[in-house]
XYZ file of C-alpha atoms in Angstrom:
511
model
C -47.124 6.431 -6.089
C -45.373 3.052 -6.117
C -47.068 0.006 -4.630
C -44.270 -0.285 -2.045
C -44.810 3.275 -0.812
C -48.590 2.836 -0.811
C -48.211 -0.316 1.275
C -45.938 1.462 3.760
C -48.323 4.408 4.161
C -51.223 2.027 4.701
C -49.161 0.153 7.284
C -48.345 3.415 9.071
C -52.027 4.290 9.317
C -52.892 0.814 10.585
C -50.138 0.855 13.210
C -51.076 4.348 14.382
C -54.671 3.244 14.880
C -53.720 0.003 16.612
C -51.246 1.375 19.119
C -52.742 1.698 22.614
C -52.764 4.977 24.493
C -51.252 5.555 27.925
C -54.553 4.784 29.682
C -54.817 1.445 27.874
C -51.251 0.508 28.791
C -51.933 1.313 32.438
C -54.461 -1.542 32.572
C -51.920 -4.223 31.612
C -50.772 -6.795 34.119
C -46.990 -7.053 34.637
C -46.916 -10.212 32.471
C -48.898 -8.547 29.675
C -46.730 -5.455 29.944
C -43.580 -7.515 29.398
C -45.149 -9.341 26.443
C -46.387 -6.084 24.897
C -42.901 -4.627 25.138
C -41.510 -7.737 23.454
C -44.069 -7.538 20.628
C -43.380 -3.873 20.021
C -39.652 -4.597 20.093
C -40.151 -7.132 17.303
C -42.114 -4.588 15.279
C -39.381 -2.037 15.865
C -36.709 -4.501 14.707
C -38.599 -5.112 11.461
C -39.010 -1.400 10.847
C -35.354 -0.659 11.672
C -34.234 -3.364 9.230
C -36.225 -1.778 6.407
C -35.031 1.734 7.287
C -31.453 0.437 7.359
C -31.744 -0.934 3.820
C -33.065 2.429 2.651
C -30.328 4.280 4.564
C -27.582 2.201 2.951
C -29.041 2.864 -0.504
C -29.344 6.603 0.200
C -25.711 6.705 1.310
C -24.608 4.875 -1.836
C -26.581 7.256 -4.066
C -25.013 10.201 -2.216
C -21.382 9.137 -2.652
C -18.864 11.975 -2.734
C -17.722 11.128 -6.265
C -21.238 11.922 -7.542
C -20.740 15.558 -6.550
C -23.820 17.739 -6.867
C -25.692 14.915 -8.607
C -25.821 12.901 -5.405
C -29.224 12.217 -3.859
C -28.426 13.986 -0.582
C -26.558 16.834 -2.277
C -29.542 17.618 -4.498
C -31.569 18.092 -1.329
C -28.989 20.371 0.253
C -27.245 17.858 2.528
C -23.522 17.144 2.762
C -23.889 13.370 2.620
C -26.330 10.507 2.780
C -26.053 10.221 6.557
C -27.229 13.816 6.891
C -30.255 13.105 4.719
C -31.095 9.945 6.678
C -30.800 11.938 9.885
C -33.194 14.574 8.545
C -35.737 12.066 7.259
C -35.824 9.886 10.381
C -35.184 12.429 13.137
C -32.387 10.379 14.723
C -28.976 11.624 15.837
C -26.002 11.407 13.512
C -24.445 8.436 15.328
C -27.675 6.482 14.963
C -27.927 7.450 11.280
C -24.402 6.140 10.715
C -25.365 2.894 12.437
C -28.453 2.558 10.222
C -26.224 2.818 7.148
C -23.869 0.156 8.525
C -26.710 -2.222 9.396
C -28.164 -1.705 5.935
C -24.828 -2.780 4.495
C -24.933 -5.935 6.621
C -28.433 -6.770 5.390
C -27.370 -6.226 1.777
C -24.480 -8.639 2.354
C -26.889 -11.233 3.761
C -29.190 -10.849 0.766
C -26.294 -11.304 -1.654
C -25.059 -14.491 0.042
C -28.363 -16.095 1.075
C -31.112 -14.281 -0.843
C -34.662 -14.138 0.472
C -37.533 -12.961 -1.724
C -41.092 -12.203 -0.750
C -43.140 -15.368 -0.914
C -40.123 -17.662 -1.110
C -39.208 -20.150 1.564
C -36.329 -18.710 3.604
C -32.962 -20.510 3.345
C -33.068 -21.082 7.108
C -35.792 -21.596 9.636
C -35.704 -18.183 11.297
C -36.929 -19.731 14.513
C -34.148 -22.328 14.724
C -30.844 -20.622 15.414
C -27.924 -22.610 14.054
C -24.199 -21.924 14.293
C -23.605 -24.784 11.839
C -25.808 -23.093 9.228
C -23.940 -19.816 9.664
C -20.573 -21.576 9.469
C -21.531 -23.175 6.129
C -22.122 -19.806 4.468
C -19.582 -18.698 1.842
C -17.936 -15.303 1.804
C -16.062 -12.986 4.120
C -15.616 -13.279 7.883
C -18.623 -11.053 8.647
C -21.146 -12.929 6.479
C -22.378 -15.026 9.459
C -22.980 -11.794 11.369
C -24.927 -10.314 8.454
C -27.161 -13.367 8.021
C -27.712 -13.652 11.785
C -28.979 -10.070 11.813
C -31.202 -10.655 8.767
C -32.689 -13.787 10.357
C -33.305 -11.933 13.652
C -30.885 -14.292 15.417
C -29.065 -11.138 16.459
C -30.577 -7.704 16.851
C -29.322 -4.946 14.575
C -27.560 -3.357 17.550
C -25.882 -6.649 18.490
C -24.738 -7.345 14.937
C -23.356 -3.847 14.502
C -21.577 -3.996 17.861
C -19.971 -7.330 16.957
C -18.839 -6.223 13.510
C -17.518 -2.853 14.667
C -15.698 -4.163 17.749
C -14.177 -7.244 16.122
C -13.416 -5.237 12.995
C -11.740 -6.562 9.849
C -8.456 -8.466 10.184
C -5.395 -6.468 9.203
C -3.800 -9.514 7.556
C -5.689 -11.681 5.053
C -4.269 -14.870 6.560
C -6.128 -14.044 9.787
C -9.557 -14.082 8.077
C -10.381 -17.735 9.000
C -9.587 -17.032 12.654
C -11.786 -13.925 12.488
C -14.719 -15.894 11.064
C -14.327 -18.594 13.721
C -14.233 -15.898 16.403
C -17.373 -14.242 15.027
C -19.227 -17.566 15.108
C -18.077 -18.272 18.652
C -19.147 -14.809 19.795
C -22.571 -15.275 18.214
C -22.977 -18.544 20.116
C -21.830 -16.946 23.348
C -24.271 -14.090 22.799
C -27.128 -16.560 22.459
C -26.202 -18.615 25.493
C -25.323 -15.632 27.660
C -28.192 -13.387 26.521
C -25.672 -10.614 25.967
C -26.588 -7.015 25.397
C -24.909 -5.140 22.516
C -22.533 -3.625 25.080
C -21.598 -7.078 26.420
C -20.967 -8.307 22.891
C -18.864 -5.270 22.001
C -16.632 -5.724 25.048
C -16.185 -9.436 24.377
C -15.399 -8.831 20.696
C -12.834 -6.211 21.606
C -11.069 -8.648 23.927
C -11.116 -11.373 21.277
C -9.688 -9.029 18.645
C -6.755 -8.162 20.885
C -6.130 -11.842 21.556
C -6.216 -12.805 17.862
C -3.824 -10.108 16.669
C -1.460 -9.269 19.504
C 0.812 -7.202 17.259
C -2.089 -4.897 16.396
C -3.144 -4.859 20.052
C 0.349 -3.763 21.072
C 0.293 -0.964 18.486
C -3.123 0.157 19.724
C -1.949 0.052 23.344
C 1.043 2.220 22.501
C -1.209 4.610 20.565
C -3.556 4.722 23.547
C -0.677 5.879 25.737
C 0.113 8.684 23.307
C -3.452 10.007 23.614
C -3.248 10.634 27.356
C -3.801 14.257 28.296
C -4.567 16.549 31.219
C -6.127 19.965 30.624
C -7.154 22.740 32.989
C -9.176 25.868 32.354
C -11.170 28.333 34.425
C -14.842 28.872 33.649
C -16.503 32.271 33.751
C -18.163 31.245 37.028
C -14.748 30.867 38.626
C -14.988 27.067 38.793
C -11.916 25.261 37.517
C -12.534 22.488 34.994
C -10.159 19.563 34.443
C -10.293 17.374 31.371
C -8.286 14.161 31.715
C -7.835 11.190 29.393
C -5.875 8.183 30.641
C -4.717 4.879 29.216
C -5.786 1.759 31.193
C -2.562 1.539 33.203
C -2.656 5.196 34.225
C -6.341 4.886 35.083
C -5.593 1.933 37.360
C -3.038 4.041 39.209
C -5.305 7.090 39.311
C -8.709 5.590 40.063
C -7.595 2.638 42.211
C -6.971 4.701 45.375
C -10.212 6.637 44.857
C -12.237 3.450 44.481
C -10.584 1.945 47.555
C -11.304 4.946 49.768
C -14.900 5.363 48.589
C -15.669 1.666 48.114
C -18.873 1.547 50.227
C -20.366 4.512 48.361
C -19.310 3.298 44.913
C -20.725 -0.201 45.298
C -17.443 -1.904 46.163
C -16.763 -4.421 48.943
C -17.792 -3.484 52.461
C -15.183 -3.262 55.191
C -15.355 -5.722 58.068
C -13.776 -4.636 61.335
C -15.334 -2.108 63.696
C -13.266 0.870 62.579
C -13.926 0.137 58.919
C -17.639 -0.370 59.493
C -17.771 2.978 61.261
C -15.961 4.602 58.340
C -18.393 2.982 55.886
C -21.320 4.304 57.928
C -19.819 7.787 57.812
C -19.571 7.561 54.040
C -23.164 6.358 53.707
C -24.385 9.224 55.865
C -22.165 11.846 54.210
C -24.489 14.451 52.621
C -22.108 15.059 49.727
C -22.914 13.526 46.352
C -20.637 10.818 44.973
C -19.255 13.361 42.515
C -18.423 15.779 45.331
C -16.839 13.002 47.398
C -14.690 11.936 44.469
C -13.576 15.507 43.827
C -12.649 16.007 47.482
C -10.864 12.642 47.583
C -8.735 13.513 44.547
C -7.747 16.809 46.161
C -6.921 15.048 49.451
C -4.806 12.421 47.695
C -2.856 15.001 45.706
C -2.299 17.088 48.824
C -1.222 14.013 50.789
C 1.177 12.956 48.052
C 2.645 16.427 47.866
C 3.262 16.691 51.591
C 4.402 13.140 52.400
C 7.645 11.337 51.747
C 5.558 8.264 51.070
C 1.805 7.944 50.809
C 0.659 6.281 54.036
C -2.994 7.241 53.576
C -3.664 3.878 51.954
C -1.128 1.877 53.942
C -3.774 -0.376 55.472
C -5.956 -0.890 52.419
C -3.656 -0.321 49.483
C -5.590 -0.685 46.209
C -4.810 -4.098 44.735
C -5.006 -3.959 40.955
C -4.872 -7.380 39.306
C -2.915 -7.848 36.080
C -3.762 -11.070 34.221
C -1.633 -12.643 31.504
C -1.090 -16.070 30.037
C 2.040 -18.129 30.484
C 2.615 -17.786 26.728
C 2.447 -13.989 26.918
C 4.781 -13.957 29.908
C 7.197 -16.004 27.801
C 6.849 -13.423 25.006
C 7.581 -10.631 27.470
C 10.696 -12.442 28.643
C 11.877 -13.011 25.079
C 10.993 -9.441 24.140
C 13.564 -8.067 26.557
C 16.365 -9.752 24.609
C 14.849 -8.758 21.262
C 14.408 -5.180 22.499
C 18.083 -4.999 23.269
C 18.926 -6.140 19.728
C 16.167 -3.979 18.193
C 17.384 -0.766 19.791
C 20.941 -1.691 18.851
C 19.858 -1.804 15.186
C 19.463 -5.578 14.763
C 15.901 -6.255 13.531
C 16.434 -9.843 12.394
C 14.333 -11.232 15.254
C 11.503 -8.666 15.049
C 8.202 -10.167 13.800
C 7.335 -7.051 11.820
C 10.215 -7.638 9.437
C 9.200 -11.271 8.933
C 5.634 -10.252 8.035
C 6.728 -7.482 5.687
C 5.518 -4.769 8.048
C 7.287 -1.765 9.441
C 9.475 -3.070 12.248
C 7.952 -2.083 15.569
C 10.055 -4.281 17.771
C 9.287 -7.743 19.130
C 5.946 -9.382 19.804
C 5.499 -8.260 23.397
C 2.353 -10.238 24.169
C -0.678 -8.745 25.885
C -2.068 -8.547 29.418
C -5.266 -7.319 31.014
C -5.884 -4.893 33.865
C -8.924 -5.403 36.079
C -11.952 -3.508 34.793
C -10.536 -2.689 31.335
C -11.375 -4.286 27.993
C -8.373 -2.630 26.370
C -5.234 -4.763 26.673
C -1.784 -3.524 27.573
C 1.470 -5.087 26.445
C 2.808 -7.964 28.523
C 6.114 -6.103 28.784
C 4.214 -3.167 30.286
C 2.646 -5.604 32.752
C 6.083 -6.831 33.792
C 7.233 -3.228 34.222
C 4.163 -2.434 36.338
C 4.890 -5.415 38.558
C 8.402 -4.098 38.955
C 7.036 -0.764 40.146
C 4.706 -2.439 42.637
C 1.054 -2.039 43.613
C -0.101 -4.598 41.034
C -0.826 -8.297 41.621
C 0.024 -10.695 38.763
C -2.300 -13.587 37.921
C -0.854 -16.146 35.512
C -3.140 -18.366 33.367
C -2.451 -21.520 31.379
C -3.881 -22.239 27.910
C -7.062 -23.758 29.412
C -7.961 -20.591 31.279
C -6.991 -21.900 34.699
C -5.094 -19.619 37.061
C -1.748 -21.298 37.758
C -0.055 -18.622 39.824
C -1.143 -15.596 41.809
C 1.783 -13.389 42.723
C 2.320 -11.504 45.931
C 0.334 -8.315 46.268
C 3.259 -6.632 48.021
C 5.663 -5.738 45.256
C 6.222 -2.274 46.644
C 9.323 -1.416 48.592
C 8.352 -0.713 52.181
C 8.557 2.771 53.636
C 11.717 1.788 55.530
C 13.294 0.353 52.365
C 12.429 3.454 50.356
C 13.981 5.675 53.002
C 17.165 3.604 52.880
C 17.221 3.746 49.079
C 16.569 7.491 49.151
C 19.561 8.044 51.425
C 21.714 5.677 49.377
C 20.812 6.868 45.853
C 19.923 10.497 46.565
C 17.319 10.572 43.789
C 16.997 9.222 40.263
C 20.192 7.327 39.410
C 19.924 8.145 35.712
C 22.911 10.214 34.597
C 22.215 13.960 34.806
C 18.648 13.476 36.114
C 17.863 15.946 38.931
C 14.662 14.297 40.212
C 14.662 13.921 44.046
C 13.863 10.668 45.892
C 10.217 11.515 46.564
C 9.647 11.816 42.786
C 11.125 8.367 42.096
C 9.908 4.797 41.796
C 11.676 1.738 43.120
C 13.059 -0.419 40.307
C 13.544 -4.145 40.899
C 16.914 -4.869 39.326
C 16.172 -8.596 39.041
C 13.164 -8.781 36.656
C 10.077 -10.450 38.091
C 9.333 -12.203 34.781
C 12.636 -14.035 34.567
C 12.447 -16.283 37.615
C 10.331 -17.038 40.655
C 13.510 -16.439 42.659
C 13.145 -12.772 41.729
C 9.707 -12.465 43.360
C 11.141 -10.650 46.347
C 11.747 -7.072 47.327
C 15.210 -6.375 48.731
C 16.826 -2.983 49.188
C 20.193 -3.996 47.758
C 18.550 -5.197 44.530
C 16.449 -2.077 44.125
C 17.331 1.298 42.635
C 15.529 4.621 42.365
C 14.467 6.097 39.019
C 11.973 8.779 38.122
C 8.935 7.516 36.223
C 10.256 8.720 32.842
C 13.558 6.920 33.161
C 11.912 3.861 34.738
C 9.764 3.575 31.611
C 12.824 3.988 29.394
C 14.588 1.153 31.190
C 11.782 -1.302 30.509
C 10.768 -0.106 27.051
C 14.318 -0.419 25.716
C 15.180 -3.729 27.351
C 17.886 -2.144 29.499
C 19.103 -3.733 32.735
C 20.562 -2.609 36.024
C 23.312 -4.863 37.303
C 24.686 -4.740 40.826
C 28.408 -5.409 41.150
C 29.234 -5.326 44.809
C 27.977 -1.940 45.962
C 27.996 -0.423 42.474
C 25.089 -0.249 40.031
C 25.662 -0.387 36.282
C 23.302 0.568 33.455
C 23.438 -2.052 30.694
C 21.959 -0.333 27.642
C 21.449 -2.311 24.410
C 24.330 -1.788 21.997
C 26.331 0.423 24.359
C 29.083 -0.021 26.884
C 27.973 -0.400 30.525
C 27.570 2.888 32.381
C 28.356 3.204 36.077
C 25.502 4.928 37.898
C 26.667 7.407 40.486
C 24.610 8.025 43.606
C 23.655 11.600 44.393
C 23.488 11.310 48.166
C 25.784 12.860 50.706
C 26.295 9.614 52.610
C 27.475 7.789 49.492
C 29.851 10.622 48.645
C 31.215 10.490 52.183
C 31.696 6.713 52.106
C 33.358 6.897 48.726
C 35.713 9.611 49.907
C 36.598 7.458 52.898
C 37.191 4.435 50.683
C 34.116 2.548 51.854
C 32.573 2.189 48.392
C 33.764 2.252 44.823
């Protein structure tokens, strides 16, 4: 038996004998209980660090290229993670994390080695961003050393490294390192949990590489799904995955209607207070209330020309973006038109040697989501209504809060429905109640366009409304006619599908 193993087994026996039983713990004062938990947490951190180093070495000695000669394979396991899982009794996700943390600790040892009996390169009790910044190596070296020095917990370090992730372009590495250092400092000052740190790192990553964030946002949209199947019990199960924008549209009304039960703001006037009291006293669980609310909303939407259920307290979803990203969204519309017409000379992908994915659209943020959307999507959402824009300058100060009423009113929608007769897109059969109101004068182009007028609005189904914005197309009103201006194509006159328009045209009232 090696001296290391003998020492560990002796330590295990000592710890087992020293740990108090439940009766002993019950005698602790609240202050002693908190301190005991802290002490045990420190012991756990030390043990996890050692296990992580072993886990990383086991994974390396079980590499796939070693085949049947791998350490794990010789013991009948598929990979090193499986062996670690078996030896420690943890779940697979935790075993994977142990391997990752072990890799971080190996990196720290390679850059700033510490040997038993030697003086450490840093005073482990004095946290220092300057000391971390002076370290050589890759962007994640400060994270690795912070974990080794116990300046970050293993969970915090892993969350930061995984959520910030490696830069996709080598020239972004200095910005990544600076971001990692700033996040470490924020974690110290804010006493962040690993979850807090992961969310912050995810937001920073999107802000540092907006092109990658746009690609991820588009990929996120592609993953949306809605599945339905009937269980043997007769209950019907729905499985739904939504991107942040769709979730804001879906969950916003539910949260508004059930706000008092879900921890949201309390209503103020007598009728609202009475409604809140009813919700508090409702014997149904929150899950049952949410299920019933979804059914009610779908039924209401299916039976109404316009949803008036939320007319008084329409869910206000805030969309935040910087002035710079709004400028990108404005510029992107022109680049989109050229891009879809085959001219990629202004697309940033071509300049960076990447596959051309269109212009840099900028990013924006929906309330309650750490996953950004494109700024052009934000502009499109503001066109559709129900979202409130908040514009920020480079210092983080809000410089403009838009109107929360971007929706066409019920009266305006009725007028548009009679005028357009449904989706104005050529050959689209969708009726008016399946359409969205499109603001022909883009909100992002001028403050003069921050108004909702019937004559400057047109009806399109959601699919064609998305196509309009995603391809940089425009609707132009010429007198009483509406023209589709598609990039690289001749203007197309949009013909209304309503009886009244056909009558007026036949009588010479419109062209």
